[in-house]
Each structure stands twice: as structure tokens, then as C-alpha cells.
Short mmCIF file of C-alpha atoms in Angstrom, two decimals:
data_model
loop_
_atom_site.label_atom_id
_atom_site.label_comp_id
_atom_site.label_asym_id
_atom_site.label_seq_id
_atom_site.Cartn_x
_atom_site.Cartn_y
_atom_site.Cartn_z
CA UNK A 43 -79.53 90.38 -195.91
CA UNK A 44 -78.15 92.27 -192.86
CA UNK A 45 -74.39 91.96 -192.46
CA UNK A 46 -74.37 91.59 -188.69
CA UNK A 47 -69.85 92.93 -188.39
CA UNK A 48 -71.59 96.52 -189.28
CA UNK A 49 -74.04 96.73 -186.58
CA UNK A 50 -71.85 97.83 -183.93
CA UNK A 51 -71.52 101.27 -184.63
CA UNK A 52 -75.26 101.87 -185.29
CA UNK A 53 -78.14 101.56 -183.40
CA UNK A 54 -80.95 99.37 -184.44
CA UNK A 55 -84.23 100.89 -184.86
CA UNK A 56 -87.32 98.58 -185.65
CA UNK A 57 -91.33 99.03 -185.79
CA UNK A 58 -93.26 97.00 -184.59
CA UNK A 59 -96.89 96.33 -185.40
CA UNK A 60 -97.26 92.69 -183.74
CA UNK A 61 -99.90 92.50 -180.99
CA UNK A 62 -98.15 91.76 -178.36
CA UNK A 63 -99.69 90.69 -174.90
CA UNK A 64 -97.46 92.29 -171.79
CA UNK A 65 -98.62 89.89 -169.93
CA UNK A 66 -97.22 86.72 -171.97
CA UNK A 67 -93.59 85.88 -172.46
CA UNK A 68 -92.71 84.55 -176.09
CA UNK A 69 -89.85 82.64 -175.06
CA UNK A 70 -92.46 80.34 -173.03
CA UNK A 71 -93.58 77.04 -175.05
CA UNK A 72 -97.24 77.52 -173.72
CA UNK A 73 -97.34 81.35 -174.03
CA UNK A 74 -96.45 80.73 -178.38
CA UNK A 75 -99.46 78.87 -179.32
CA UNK A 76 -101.48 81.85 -178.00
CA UNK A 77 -99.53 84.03 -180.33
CA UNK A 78 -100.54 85.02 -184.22
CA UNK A 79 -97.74 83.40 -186.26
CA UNK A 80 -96.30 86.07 -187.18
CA UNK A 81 -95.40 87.30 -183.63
CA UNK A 82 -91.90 85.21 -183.59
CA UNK A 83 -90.69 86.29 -186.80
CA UNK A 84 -91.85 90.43 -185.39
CA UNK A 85 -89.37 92.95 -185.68
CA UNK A 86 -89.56 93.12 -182.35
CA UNK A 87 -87.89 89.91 -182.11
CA UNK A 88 -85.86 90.25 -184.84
CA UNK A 89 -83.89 93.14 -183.65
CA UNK A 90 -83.21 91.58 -180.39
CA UNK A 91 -82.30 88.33 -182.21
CA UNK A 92 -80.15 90.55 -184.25
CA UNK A 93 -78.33 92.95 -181.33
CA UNK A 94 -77.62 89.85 -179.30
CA UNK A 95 -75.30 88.37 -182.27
CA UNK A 96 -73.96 91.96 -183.03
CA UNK A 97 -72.50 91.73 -179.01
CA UNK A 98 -71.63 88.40 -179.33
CA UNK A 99 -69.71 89.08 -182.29
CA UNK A 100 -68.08 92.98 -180.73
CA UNK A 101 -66.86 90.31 -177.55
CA UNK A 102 -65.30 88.04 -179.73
CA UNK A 103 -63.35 90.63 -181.53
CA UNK A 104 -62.54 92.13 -178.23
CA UNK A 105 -61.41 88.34 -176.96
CA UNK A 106 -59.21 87.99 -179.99
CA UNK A 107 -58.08 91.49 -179.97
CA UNK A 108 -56.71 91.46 -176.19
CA UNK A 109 -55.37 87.70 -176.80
CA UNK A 110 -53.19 88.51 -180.15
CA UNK A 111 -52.47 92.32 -178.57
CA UNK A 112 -54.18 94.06 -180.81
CA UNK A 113 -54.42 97.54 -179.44
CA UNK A 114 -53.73 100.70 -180.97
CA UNK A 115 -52.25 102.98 -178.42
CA UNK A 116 -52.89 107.29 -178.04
CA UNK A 117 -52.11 109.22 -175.36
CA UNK A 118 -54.30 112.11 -173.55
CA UNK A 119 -51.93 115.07 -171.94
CA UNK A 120 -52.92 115.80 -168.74
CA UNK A 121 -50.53 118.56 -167.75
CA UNK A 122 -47.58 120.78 -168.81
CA UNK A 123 -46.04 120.91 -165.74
CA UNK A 124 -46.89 117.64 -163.94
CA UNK A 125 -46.05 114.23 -164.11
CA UNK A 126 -49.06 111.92 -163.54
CA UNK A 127 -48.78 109.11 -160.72
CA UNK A 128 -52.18 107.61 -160.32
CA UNK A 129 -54.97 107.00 -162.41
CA UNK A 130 -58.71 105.84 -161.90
CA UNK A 131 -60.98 105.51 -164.61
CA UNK A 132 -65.19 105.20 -164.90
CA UNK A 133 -65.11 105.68 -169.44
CA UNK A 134 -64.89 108.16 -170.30
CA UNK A 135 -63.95 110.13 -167.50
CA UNK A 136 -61.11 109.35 -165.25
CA UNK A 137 -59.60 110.92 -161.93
CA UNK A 138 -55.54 112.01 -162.44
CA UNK A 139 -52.85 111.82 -159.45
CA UNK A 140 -50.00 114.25 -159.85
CA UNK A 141 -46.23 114.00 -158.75
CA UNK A 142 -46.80 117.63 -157.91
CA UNK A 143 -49.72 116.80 -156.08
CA UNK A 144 -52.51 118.10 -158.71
CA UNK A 145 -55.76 116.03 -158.89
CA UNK A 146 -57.13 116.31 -162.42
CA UNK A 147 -60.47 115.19 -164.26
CA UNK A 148 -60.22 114.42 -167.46
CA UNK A 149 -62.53 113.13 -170.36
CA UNK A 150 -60.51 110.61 -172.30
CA UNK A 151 -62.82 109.85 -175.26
CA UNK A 152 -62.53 113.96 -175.92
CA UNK A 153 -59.01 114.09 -174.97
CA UNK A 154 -59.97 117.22 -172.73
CA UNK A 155 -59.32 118.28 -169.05
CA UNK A 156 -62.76 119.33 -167.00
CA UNK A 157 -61.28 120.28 -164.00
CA UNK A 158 -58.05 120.23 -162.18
CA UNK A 159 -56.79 121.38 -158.37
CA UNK A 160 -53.48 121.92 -158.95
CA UNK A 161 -51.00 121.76 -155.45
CA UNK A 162 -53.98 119.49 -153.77
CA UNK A 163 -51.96 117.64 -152.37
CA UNK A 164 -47.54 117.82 -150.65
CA UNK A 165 -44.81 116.64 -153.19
CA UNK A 166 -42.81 115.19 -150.78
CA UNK A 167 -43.03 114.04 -146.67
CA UNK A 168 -40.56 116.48 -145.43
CA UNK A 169 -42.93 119.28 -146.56
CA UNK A 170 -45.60 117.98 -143.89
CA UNK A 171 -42.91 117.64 -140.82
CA UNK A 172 -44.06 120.78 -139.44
CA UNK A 173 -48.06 119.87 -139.55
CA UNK A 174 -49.28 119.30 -135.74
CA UNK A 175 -51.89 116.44 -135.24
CA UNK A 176 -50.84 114.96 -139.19
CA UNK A 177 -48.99 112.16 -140.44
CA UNK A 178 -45.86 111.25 -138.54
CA UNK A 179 -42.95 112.43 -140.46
CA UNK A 180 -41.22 109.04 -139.86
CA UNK A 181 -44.25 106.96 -140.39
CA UNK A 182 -44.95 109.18 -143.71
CA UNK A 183 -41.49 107.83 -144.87
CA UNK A 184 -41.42 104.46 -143.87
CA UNK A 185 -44.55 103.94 -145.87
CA UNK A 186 -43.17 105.68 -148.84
CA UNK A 187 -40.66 103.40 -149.16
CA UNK A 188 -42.70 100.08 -148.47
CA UNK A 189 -45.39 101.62 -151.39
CA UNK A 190 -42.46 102.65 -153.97
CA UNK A 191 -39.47 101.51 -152.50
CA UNK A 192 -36.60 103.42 -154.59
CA UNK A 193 -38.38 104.77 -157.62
CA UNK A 194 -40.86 107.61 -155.82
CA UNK A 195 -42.10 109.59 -158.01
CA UNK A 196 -43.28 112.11 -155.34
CA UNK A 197 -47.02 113.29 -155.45
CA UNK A 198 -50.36 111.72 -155.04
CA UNK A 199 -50.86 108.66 -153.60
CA UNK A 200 -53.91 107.40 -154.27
CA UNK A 201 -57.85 108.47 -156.12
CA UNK A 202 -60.75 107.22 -156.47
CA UNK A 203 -64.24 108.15 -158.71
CA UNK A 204 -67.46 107.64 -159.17
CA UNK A 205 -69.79 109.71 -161.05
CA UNK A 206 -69.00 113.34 -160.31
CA UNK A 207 -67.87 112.32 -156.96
CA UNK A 208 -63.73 111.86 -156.89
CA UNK A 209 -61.76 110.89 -153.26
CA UNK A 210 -58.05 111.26 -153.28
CA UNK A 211 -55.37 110.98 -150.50
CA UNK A 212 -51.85 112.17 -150.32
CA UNK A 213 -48.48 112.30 -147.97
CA UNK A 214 -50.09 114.74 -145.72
CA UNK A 215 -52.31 111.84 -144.65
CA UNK A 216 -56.25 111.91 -144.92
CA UNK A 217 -58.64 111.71 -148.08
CA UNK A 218 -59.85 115.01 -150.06
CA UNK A 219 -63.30 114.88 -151.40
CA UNK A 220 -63.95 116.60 -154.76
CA UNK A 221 -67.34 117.63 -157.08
CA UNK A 222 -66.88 118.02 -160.40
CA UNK A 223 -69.14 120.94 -161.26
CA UNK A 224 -69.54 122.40 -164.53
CA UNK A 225 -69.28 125.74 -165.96
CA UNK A 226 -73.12 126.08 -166.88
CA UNK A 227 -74.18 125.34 -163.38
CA UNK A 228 -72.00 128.48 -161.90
CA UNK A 229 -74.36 131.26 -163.66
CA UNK A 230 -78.28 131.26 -163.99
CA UNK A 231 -79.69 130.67 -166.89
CA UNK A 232 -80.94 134.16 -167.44
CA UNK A 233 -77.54 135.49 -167.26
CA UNK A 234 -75.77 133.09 -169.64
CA UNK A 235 -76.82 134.78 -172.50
CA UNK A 236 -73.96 133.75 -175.06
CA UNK A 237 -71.83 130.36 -175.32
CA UNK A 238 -70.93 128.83 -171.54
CA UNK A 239 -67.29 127.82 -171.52
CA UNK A 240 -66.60 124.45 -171.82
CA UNK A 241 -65.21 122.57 -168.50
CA UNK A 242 -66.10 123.41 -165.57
CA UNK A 243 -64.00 122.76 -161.62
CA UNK A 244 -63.36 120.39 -158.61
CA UNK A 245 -65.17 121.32 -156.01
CA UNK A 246 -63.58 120.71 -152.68
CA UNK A 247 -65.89 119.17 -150.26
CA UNK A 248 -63.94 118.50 -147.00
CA UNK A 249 -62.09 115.70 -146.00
CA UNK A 250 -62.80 112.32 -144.31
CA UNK A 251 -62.60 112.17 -140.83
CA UNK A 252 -60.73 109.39 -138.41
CA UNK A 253 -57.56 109.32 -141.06
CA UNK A 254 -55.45 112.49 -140.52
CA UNK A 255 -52.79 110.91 -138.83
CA UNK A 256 -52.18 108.08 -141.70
CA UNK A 257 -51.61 107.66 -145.27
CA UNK A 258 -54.33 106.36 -146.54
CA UNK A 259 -52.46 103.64 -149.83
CA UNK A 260 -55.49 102.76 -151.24
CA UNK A 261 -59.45 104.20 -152.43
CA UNK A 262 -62.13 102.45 -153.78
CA UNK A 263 -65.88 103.05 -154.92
CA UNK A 264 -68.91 100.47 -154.83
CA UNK A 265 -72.47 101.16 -154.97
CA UNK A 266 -72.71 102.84 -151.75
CA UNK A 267 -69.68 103.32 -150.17
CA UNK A 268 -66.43 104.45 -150.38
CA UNK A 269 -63.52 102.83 -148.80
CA UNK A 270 -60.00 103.66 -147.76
CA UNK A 271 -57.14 101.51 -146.91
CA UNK A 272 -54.64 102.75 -144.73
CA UNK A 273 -50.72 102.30 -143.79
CA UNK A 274 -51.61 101.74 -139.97
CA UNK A 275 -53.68 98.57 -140.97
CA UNK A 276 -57.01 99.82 -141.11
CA UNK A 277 -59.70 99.68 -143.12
CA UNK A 278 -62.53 102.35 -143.28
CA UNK A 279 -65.63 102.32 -145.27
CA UNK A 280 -67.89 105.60 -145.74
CA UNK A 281 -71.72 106.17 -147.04
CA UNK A 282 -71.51 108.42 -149.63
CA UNK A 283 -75.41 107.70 -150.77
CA UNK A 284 -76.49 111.33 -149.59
CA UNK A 285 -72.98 113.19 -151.25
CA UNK A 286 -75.51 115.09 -153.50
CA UNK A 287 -78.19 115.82 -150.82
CA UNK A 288 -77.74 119.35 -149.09
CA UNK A 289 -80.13 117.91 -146.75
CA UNK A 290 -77.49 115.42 -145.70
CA UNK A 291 -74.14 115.40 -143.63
CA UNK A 292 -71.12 115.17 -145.96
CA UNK A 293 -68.89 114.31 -145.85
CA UNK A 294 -69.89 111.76 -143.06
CA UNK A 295 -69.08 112.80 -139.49
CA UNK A 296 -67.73 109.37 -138.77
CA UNK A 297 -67.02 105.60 -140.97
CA UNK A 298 -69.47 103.54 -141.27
CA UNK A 299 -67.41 100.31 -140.85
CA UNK A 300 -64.08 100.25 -139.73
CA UNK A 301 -61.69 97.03 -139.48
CA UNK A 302 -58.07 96.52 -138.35
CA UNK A 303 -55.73 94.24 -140.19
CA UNK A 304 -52.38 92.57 -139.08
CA UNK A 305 -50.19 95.20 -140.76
CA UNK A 306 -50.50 97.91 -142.87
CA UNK A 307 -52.77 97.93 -145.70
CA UNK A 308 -50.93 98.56 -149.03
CA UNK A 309 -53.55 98.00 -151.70
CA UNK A 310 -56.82 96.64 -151.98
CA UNK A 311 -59.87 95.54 -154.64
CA UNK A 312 -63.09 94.93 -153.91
CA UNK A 313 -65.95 92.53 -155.61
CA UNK A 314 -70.04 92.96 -155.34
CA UNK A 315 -70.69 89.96 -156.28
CA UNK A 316 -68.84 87.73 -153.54
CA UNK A 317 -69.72 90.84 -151.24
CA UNK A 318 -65.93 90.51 -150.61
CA UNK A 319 -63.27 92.84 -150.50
CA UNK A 320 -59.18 91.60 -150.16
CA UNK A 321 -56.24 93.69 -149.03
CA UNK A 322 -52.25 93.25 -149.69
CA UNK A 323 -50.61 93.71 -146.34
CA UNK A 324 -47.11 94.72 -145.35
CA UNK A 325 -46.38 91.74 -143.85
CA UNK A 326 -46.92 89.71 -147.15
CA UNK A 327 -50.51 88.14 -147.06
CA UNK A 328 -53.62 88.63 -148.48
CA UNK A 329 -56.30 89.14 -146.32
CA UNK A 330 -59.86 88.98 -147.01
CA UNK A 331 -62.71 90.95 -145.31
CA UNK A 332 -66.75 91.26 -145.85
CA UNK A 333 -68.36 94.16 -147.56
CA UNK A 334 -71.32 93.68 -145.75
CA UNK A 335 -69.62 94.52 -142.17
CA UNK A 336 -66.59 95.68 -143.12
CA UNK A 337 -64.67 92.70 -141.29
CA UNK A 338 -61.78 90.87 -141.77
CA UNK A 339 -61.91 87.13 -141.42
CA UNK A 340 -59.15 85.37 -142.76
CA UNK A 341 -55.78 85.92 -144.36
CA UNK A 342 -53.08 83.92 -146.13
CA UNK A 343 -48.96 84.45 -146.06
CA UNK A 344 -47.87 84.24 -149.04
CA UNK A 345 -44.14 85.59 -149.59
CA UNK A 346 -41.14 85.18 -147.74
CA UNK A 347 -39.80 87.69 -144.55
CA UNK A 348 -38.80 90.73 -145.72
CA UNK A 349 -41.17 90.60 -149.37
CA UNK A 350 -44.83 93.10 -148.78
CA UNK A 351 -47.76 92.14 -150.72
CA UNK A 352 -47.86 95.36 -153.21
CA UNK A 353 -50.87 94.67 -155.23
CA UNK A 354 -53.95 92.53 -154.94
CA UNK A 355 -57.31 91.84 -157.11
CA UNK A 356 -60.10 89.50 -157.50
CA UNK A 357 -60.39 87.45 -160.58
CA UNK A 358 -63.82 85.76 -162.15
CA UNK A 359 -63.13 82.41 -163.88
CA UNK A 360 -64.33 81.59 -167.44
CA UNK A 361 -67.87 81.56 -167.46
CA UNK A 362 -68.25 82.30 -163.98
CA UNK A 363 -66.97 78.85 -163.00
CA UNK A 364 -65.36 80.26 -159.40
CA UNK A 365 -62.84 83.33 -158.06
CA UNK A 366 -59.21 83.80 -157.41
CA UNK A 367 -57.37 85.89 -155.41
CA UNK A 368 -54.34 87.34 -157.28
CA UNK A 369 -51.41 89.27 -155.16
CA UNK A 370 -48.33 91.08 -156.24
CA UNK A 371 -45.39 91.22 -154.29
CA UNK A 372 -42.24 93.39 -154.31
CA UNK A 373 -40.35 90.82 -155.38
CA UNK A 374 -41.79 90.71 -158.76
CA UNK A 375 -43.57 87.07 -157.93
CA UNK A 376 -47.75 87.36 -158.21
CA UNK A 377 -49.41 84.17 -156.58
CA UNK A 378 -53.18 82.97 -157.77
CA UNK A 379 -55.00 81.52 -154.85
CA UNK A 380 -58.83 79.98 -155.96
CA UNK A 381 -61.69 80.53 -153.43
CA UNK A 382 -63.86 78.12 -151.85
CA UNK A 383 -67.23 79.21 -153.36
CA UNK A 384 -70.25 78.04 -151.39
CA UNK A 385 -72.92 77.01 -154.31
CA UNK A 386 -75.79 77.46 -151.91
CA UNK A 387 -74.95 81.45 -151.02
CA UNK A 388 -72.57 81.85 -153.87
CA UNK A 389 -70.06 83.75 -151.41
CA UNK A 390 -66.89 82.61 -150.05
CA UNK A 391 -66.67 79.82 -147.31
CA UNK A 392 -65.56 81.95 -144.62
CA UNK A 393 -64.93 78.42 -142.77
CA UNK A 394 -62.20 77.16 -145.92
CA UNK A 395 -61.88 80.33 -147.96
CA UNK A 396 -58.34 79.47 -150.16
CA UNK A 397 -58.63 76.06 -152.30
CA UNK A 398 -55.39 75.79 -151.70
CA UNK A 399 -53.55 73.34 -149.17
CA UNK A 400 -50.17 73.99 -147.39
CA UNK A 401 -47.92 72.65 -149.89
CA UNK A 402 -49.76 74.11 -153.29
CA UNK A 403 -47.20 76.57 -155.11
CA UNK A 404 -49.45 78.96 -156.09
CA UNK A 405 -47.07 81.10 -158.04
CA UNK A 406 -46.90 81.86 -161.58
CA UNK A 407 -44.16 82.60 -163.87
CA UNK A 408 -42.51 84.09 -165.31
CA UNK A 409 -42.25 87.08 -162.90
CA UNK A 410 -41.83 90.79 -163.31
CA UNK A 411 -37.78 91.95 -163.06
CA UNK A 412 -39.84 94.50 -160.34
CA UNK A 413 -43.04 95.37 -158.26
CA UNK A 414 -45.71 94.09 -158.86
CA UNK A 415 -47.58 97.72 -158.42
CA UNK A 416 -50.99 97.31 -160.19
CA UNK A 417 -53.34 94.78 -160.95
CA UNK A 418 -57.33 94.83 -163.10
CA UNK A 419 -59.43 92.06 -164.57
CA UNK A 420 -60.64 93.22 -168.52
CA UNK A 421 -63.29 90.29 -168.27
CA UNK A 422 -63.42 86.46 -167.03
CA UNK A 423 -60.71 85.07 -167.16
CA UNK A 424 -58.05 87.48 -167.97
CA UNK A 425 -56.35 89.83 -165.88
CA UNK A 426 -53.12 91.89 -166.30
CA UNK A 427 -50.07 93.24 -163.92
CA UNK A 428 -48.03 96.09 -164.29
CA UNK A 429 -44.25 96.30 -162.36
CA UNK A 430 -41.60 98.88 -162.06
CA UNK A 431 -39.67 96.84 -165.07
CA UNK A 432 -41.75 99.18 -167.23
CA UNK A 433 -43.70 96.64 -168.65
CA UNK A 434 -47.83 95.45 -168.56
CA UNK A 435 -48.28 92.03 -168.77
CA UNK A 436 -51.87 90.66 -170.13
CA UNK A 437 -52.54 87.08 -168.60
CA UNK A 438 -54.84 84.39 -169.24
CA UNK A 439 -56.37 81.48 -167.15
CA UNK A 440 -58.02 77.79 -167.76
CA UNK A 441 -58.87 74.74 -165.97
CA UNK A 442 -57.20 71.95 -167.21
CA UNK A 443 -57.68 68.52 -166.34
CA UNK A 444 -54.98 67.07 -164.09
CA UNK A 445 -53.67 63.94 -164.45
CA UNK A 446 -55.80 60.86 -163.47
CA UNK A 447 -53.91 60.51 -160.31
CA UNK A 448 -55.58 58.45 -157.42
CA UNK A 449 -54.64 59.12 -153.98
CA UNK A 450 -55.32 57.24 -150.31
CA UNK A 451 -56.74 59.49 -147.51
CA UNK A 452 -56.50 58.16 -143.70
CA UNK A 453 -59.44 56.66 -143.78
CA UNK A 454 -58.30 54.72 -146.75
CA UNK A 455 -60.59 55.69 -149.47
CA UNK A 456 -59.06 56.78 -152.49
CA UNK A 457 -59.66 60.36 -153.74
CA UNK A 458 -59.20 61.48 -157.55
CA UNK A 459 -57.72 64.86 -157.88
CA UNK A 460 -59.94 67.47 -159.32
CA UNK A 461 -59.31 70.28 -162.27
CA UNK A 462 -56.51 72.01 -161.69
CA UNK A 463 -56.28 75.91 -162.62
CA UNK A 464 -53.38 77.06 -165.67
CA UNK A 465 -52.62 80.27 -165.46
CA UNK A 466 -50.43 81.93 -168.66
CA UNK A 467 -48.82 85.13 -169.71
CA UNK A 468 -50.04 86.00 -173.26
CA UNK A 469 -47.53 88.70 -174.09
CA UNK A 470 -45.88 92.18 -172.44
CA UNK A 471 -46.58 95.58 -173.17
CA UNK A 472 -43.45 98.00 -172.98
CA UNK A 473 -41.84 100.81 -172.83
CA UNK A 474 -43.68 102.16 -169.80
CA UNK A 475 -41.89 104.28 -167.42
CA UNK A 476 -40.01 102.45 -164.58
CA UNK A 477 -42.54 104.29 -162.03
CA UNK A 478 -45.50 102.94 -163.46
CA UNK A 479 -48.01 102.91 -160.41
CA UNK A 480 -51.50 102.45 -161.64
CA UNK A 481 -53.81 100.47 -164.66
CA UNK A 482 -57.90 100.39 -165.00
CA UNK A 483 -59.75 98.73 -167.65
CA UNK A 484 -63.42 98.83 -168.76
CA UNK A 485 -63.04 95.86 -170.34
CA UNK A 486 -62.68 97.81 -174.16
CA UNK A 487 -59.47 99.56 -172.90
CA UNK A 488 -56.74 99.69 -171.00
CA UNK A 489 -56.16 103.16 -169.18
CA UNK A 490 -52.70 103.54 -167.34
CA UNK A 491 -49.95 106.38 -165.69
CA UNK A 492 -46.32 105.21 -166.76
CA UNK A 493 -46.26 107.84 -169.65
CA UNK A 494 -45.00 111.27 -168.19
CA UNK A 495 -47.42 113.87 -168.60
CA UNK A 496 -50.03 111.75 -170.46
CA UNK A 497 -52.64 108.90 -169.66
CA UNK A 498 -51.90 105.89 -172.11
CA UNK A 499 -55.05 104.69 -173.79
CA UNK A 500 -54.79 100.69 -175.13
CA UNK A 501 -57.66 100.42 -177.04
CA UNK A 502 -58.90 96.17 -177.50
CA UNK A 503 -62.45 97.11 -179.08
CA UNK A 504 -61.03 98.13 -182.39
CA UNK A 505 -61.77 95.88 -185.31
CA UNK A 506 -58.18 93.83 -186.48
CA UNK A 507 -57.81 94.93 -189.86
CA UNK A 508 -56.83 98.24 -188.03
CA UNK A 509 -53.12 99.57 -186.81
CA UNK A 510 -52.07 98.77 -183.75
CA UNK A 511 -48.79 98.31 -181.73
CA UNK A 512 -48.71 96.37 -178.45
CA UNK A 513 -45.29 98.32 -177.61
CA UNK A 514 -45.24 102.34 -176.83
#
């Protein structure tokens, strides 16, 4: 009898001598009466009877485990003499920001830095006043203060990675492109001789063209592309598929897509799936745009004069029953607009995007005491925010029936109101710092900046009879 709670650590390894036919599937009625009898009870079948309920049980634990907090907390020092601002993560690695402008590569599950370019980027604006054809010094501080508003930390202002390949962007305006290249690779192998040292260095590979005279607020990665949000309301999106090619031009001598926006572009998320990305605008909307073409369609005000959109993300529903929108804004408020999913394409109704109508409040409470400066999605259904009141907060959502209400249209018919979303905060993690800017999850953990000199590491995948705190 195989208990299945200690299969997640170790691999299953199985045999098998069944005589199987490539060409059959045994999960087809007709295909199983062609099969010897012993064929469904196979190890074959039998270890991928038995690794499907050793995940399903590892993703309930890690349900229960980020509903009741359970998540013991470590933290990985980056640097001795820098602060960090901004964090990216692809587990195990993940891509550093520093208030002294050092970009830093780091392998979390080792708890050991593989490269760092320390001074990559200005501290402060005033330091670029006196670079010809850059940022604005004006325009550099104006979107300081819409990003951070009184607590700037100074530093880096955005990264970005994926694989070996890291993007990050600063006051100075533009986006630096790095290559994490190890030690081993410097020397041939005939003239290693001895033991390589560990680590290795970033690489600088040039910078992206068509931004040097903005801040670029926000960088993300999909399969192909990279793209960067920018403070003058742009959007640009850049093939990186030949980065690793000497054959090929890169970086890329000019965007691939480029879109403009009402105002400027403060953060964005993007999602494959929907082939949609969404950006948080100055002027307080969220506005969506495709990933196919880069262009923006639609947008949606959501907070009062005066309030910016901060953060934004993109939020799968339980069981992959729809999308929502989610945007932060400086006032500490974070509104949860559904999409109008088209069930034929299974993208966005570019015609009636929002499932919302003029008069839905789609707030939700209670709201952070600060900025809303972060948002990530651990899985369906779930999503946290992190504001400058030092504090994460871990959400959940459900459709709940509404109440049998019947309503007249003009035309006289009555119409029945449908589900209605629920949206509630499960608990708070403290005792960040108040200039918490960043937090990335793989779904097992929850990587963040608020803590000095470190990266704090939330880990949800650990079985509960474990310590853990859900407070720093």
C-alpha cells in the first residue's frame, strides 16, 4: 500500500512490460477490448494514476496553505550596501532592482548571487539633468512622484527576466539589456584545469532603442517579446526570439509594435491566454490593448480626478470560468472589473469588453491605508496586493448567486439577474517596509522587495504540520 502524502518529494519510477500499441489510446472504450487484461492495471498506468493524485493532493495543500496563511518566511541578502526596490522572479532565479541603482541576479532556492552590475543605473533624477538628448529633468520628476509619490526610495525603476535574458530601466530613461553568463563559459575547456568559480556576470547587451527620452514604469516578458511601458503613454513591444543568435540584430534596431495610450503608462500585466495585455494609466483607467498588434482598444475610468491607477493585473476565475481586470489606485481603493469573454474565440469582446454597467461599484474593501503598488495572481482565483501601509494582502474570489431578482427591460420582458462575483480579503501579511514596490509568485511562493537588503521568500508549498508565521 503506497501512501500517496509521501510522493511529492520523490520521483516515481515504474517498469513496464505491458505490450502496448502506440497507435491505440487506453482511455478509448473501443481501443480496451483490443488490450490484454492486464494492460489497465500496467505500471504504466498505475504510476500515472498514482502522480496525478500525488498533484492533486501537493495543490490542495498549497490551496489550504495560502487560504489559512501558512507560509514560513526566509529571507535571501542581496547586498551589503544596497537597498533592493524591484524584484522579478522566473524560480529559482530572480532579477534584483537597487535603490543605488545595482541590477542583481540571484538564485533564491541556493540563497546565492550569480551576477550583479552594481551603479547600472542613477540614484536619483537630478544626477541625469546634465544628460543631452535623455529624460527631461522635469518630466523625470513629475513621474517619480506619480510612481512613488512621497516614499521614493531612489534607484531602479523597473526589471524584467526571462531565462538568462534580464531588461531593466531606470531614471536616466531607456531599458538596459543584460546576459547572464557564467564563469565556465569565460575560459576553454582546456584551460580550466582545476575547479571553475561558482557565479558567473551580467553581460551588458545595449539598450532598447525609441525610449531614451522617457522612463520607461513598467517591463514584461512573454513568449516572444518583451514589452515596455512608458511615462509618455506609450507602449512598445520588442522580438527578442533571436537574443541568443550572433547571426541576429540585438538588440532590435527598432519595436516591433508600438501603441499610444491616453496618459502615461504606470504599470502593466499581460495574459497569453486572452492574447491581452492591460495598463494602469495616470489619468486613472485601465486600459486594455491586444498582444497580437500591440493596440489599444478600449479603456475604463475608474477613480476619481486627481487618484492614478498604480497597479493593474489580470485575474483567471475558479476553474477557468471567465477573467477580471484588477487595478490599484493611489488612493489605496483596488476595483475588480469581469471581462466579456467571447465562448466562440475565447478572447475578450473587443465590442463589450467590461461586464460591468455604469452604475456597478466595482470596488472592494476593505482598502489599503496606501498605494496600491503591486499586484500577482498565485492561481485561479486568488490574487494578492501589496501598498505602501507595509502590508500584503492575499484575496480570494467566488461567484455567488444573487438574489432571485426579476427586472423589466424597455421592451418589457423581464430579465433575471445572473451570478454575481464576491470578492474577499483572507488575511494581511505585515511588517513590510512602507516602500514596498514589487511581489511575484510562482504559484508555491511568494517573492517580494519591502525587506531592506533582502528578498522575502513566503513559502505556501510546505506541508502544515510545519512552522510558519504569516507576519515578518
Amino acid at each position: 500500500c503506497l501512501a500517496f502524502s509521501s510522493l511529492d518529494d520523490q520521483p516515481l519510477v515504474f517498469n513496464s512490460n505491458a505490450n502496448e500499441d502506440p497507435l491505440c489510446d487506453p482511455g478509448d472504450i473501443d481501443c480496451q477490448a483490443f488490450l490484454p487484461k492486464t494492460y489497465l492495471h500496467s505500471d504504466t498506468t498505475l504510476a500515472a494514476e498514482l502522480k496525478t493524485r500525488s498533484n492533486s493532493i501537493q495543490n490542495e495543500r498549497i490551496d489550504h496553505n495560502w487560504r489559512n496563511a501558512h507560509c514560513p518566511t526566509r529571507f535571501v541578502k542581496i547586498s551589503s550596501s544596497d537597498w533592493v526596490r524591484r524584484v522579478a522572479m522566473e524560480w529559482p532565479l530572480a532579477v534584483c532592482g537597487g535603490a543605488r541603482g545595482g541590477v542583481y541576479l540571484v538564485n533564491l532556492e541556493e540563497d546565492s548571487i550569480l551576477g550583479e552590475a552594481e551603479g547600472a543605473h542613477i540614484v536619483q533624477v537630478a544626477q541625469g539633468s546634465s544628460n543631452p538628448g535623455g529624460v527631461n529633468t522635469n518630466t523625470a520628476k513629475k513621474a517619480m512622484e506619480k510612481l512613488y509619490g512621497k516614499l521614493d526610495g531612489g534607484g531602479v525603476v523597473a526589471v524584467a527576466i526571462h531565462g538568462d535574458l534580464i531588461a531593466s530601466s531606470g531614471r536616466e530613461g531607456s531599458v538596459r539589456l543584460w546576459k547572464y553568463v557564467n564563469f565556465e563559459s569565460f575560459l576553454p575547456p582546456i584551460q580550466r584545469g582545476g575547479e571553475v568559480e561558482k557565479g558567473g556576470k551580467l553581460m551588458p547587451l545595449g539598450s532598447l532603442p525609441g525610449l531614451e527620452k522617457t522612463i520607461v514604469t513598467s517591463l514584461k516578458f512573454d513568449s516572444n517579446h518583451l514589452w515596455a511601458a512608458a511615462y509618455d503613454g506609450t507602449v512598445h513591444a520588442y522580438n527578442i526570439t533571436g537574443y541568443d543568435d550572433s547571426n541576429v540584430q540585438f538588440p532590435p534596431r527598432k519595436p516591433l509594435f508600438q501603441t499610444d495610450f491616453m496618459d502615461s503608462v504606470l504599470d502593466m500585466q499581460l495574459c497569453e491566454e486572452l492574447k491581452l495585455g492591460v495598463c494602469a494609466t495616470a489619468d486613472g483607467s485601465a486600459a486594455l490593448f491586444s498582444l497580437e498588434d500591440g493596440q489599444f482598444f478600449v479603456g475604463i475610468m475608474l477613480f476619481e480626478q486627481g487618484v492614478v491607477a498604480r497597479s493593474v493585473s489580470i485575474l483567471k476565475h475558479k476553474n477557468g470560468a471567465g477573467y477580471s481586470v484588477l487595478c490599484g489606485g493611489s488612493d489605496g481603493v483596488i476595483h475588480r472589473i469581469p471581462l466579456n469573454i467571447n465562448p466562440t474565440t475565447g478572447r475578450v469582446d473587443k465590442e463589450n469588453p467590461f461586464a460591468v454597467s455604469e452604475t456597478t461599484d466595482t470596488s472592494i474593501k476593505p482598502k489599503h491605508t496606501g498605494p496600491v503598488m503591486c499586484m500577482a495572481s498565485p492561481c485561479d482565483d486568488k490574487f494578492v496586493t501589496g501598498g505602501q501601509d507595509g502590508a500584503i494582502r492575499v484575496w480570494e474570489c467566488a461567484e455567488v448567486q444573487s438574489e432571485a431578482k426579476a427586472e423589466t427591460d424597455e421592451s418589457g420582458e423581464q430579465q433575471t439577474n445572473e451570478q454575481k462575483l464576491h470578492t474577499k480579503c483572507l488575511y494581511a501579511l505585515t511588517g513590510y517596509k512602507l516602500w514596498l514596490g514589487s511581489a511575484c509568485t510562482d504559484g508555491k511562493r511568494l517573492v517580494s522587495d519591502g525587506g531592506e537588503n533582502s528578498v522575502i521568500i513566503r513559502d505556501f508549498s510546505r506541508q502544515p504540520g510545519s512552522s510558519g508565521k504569516a507576519s515578518l
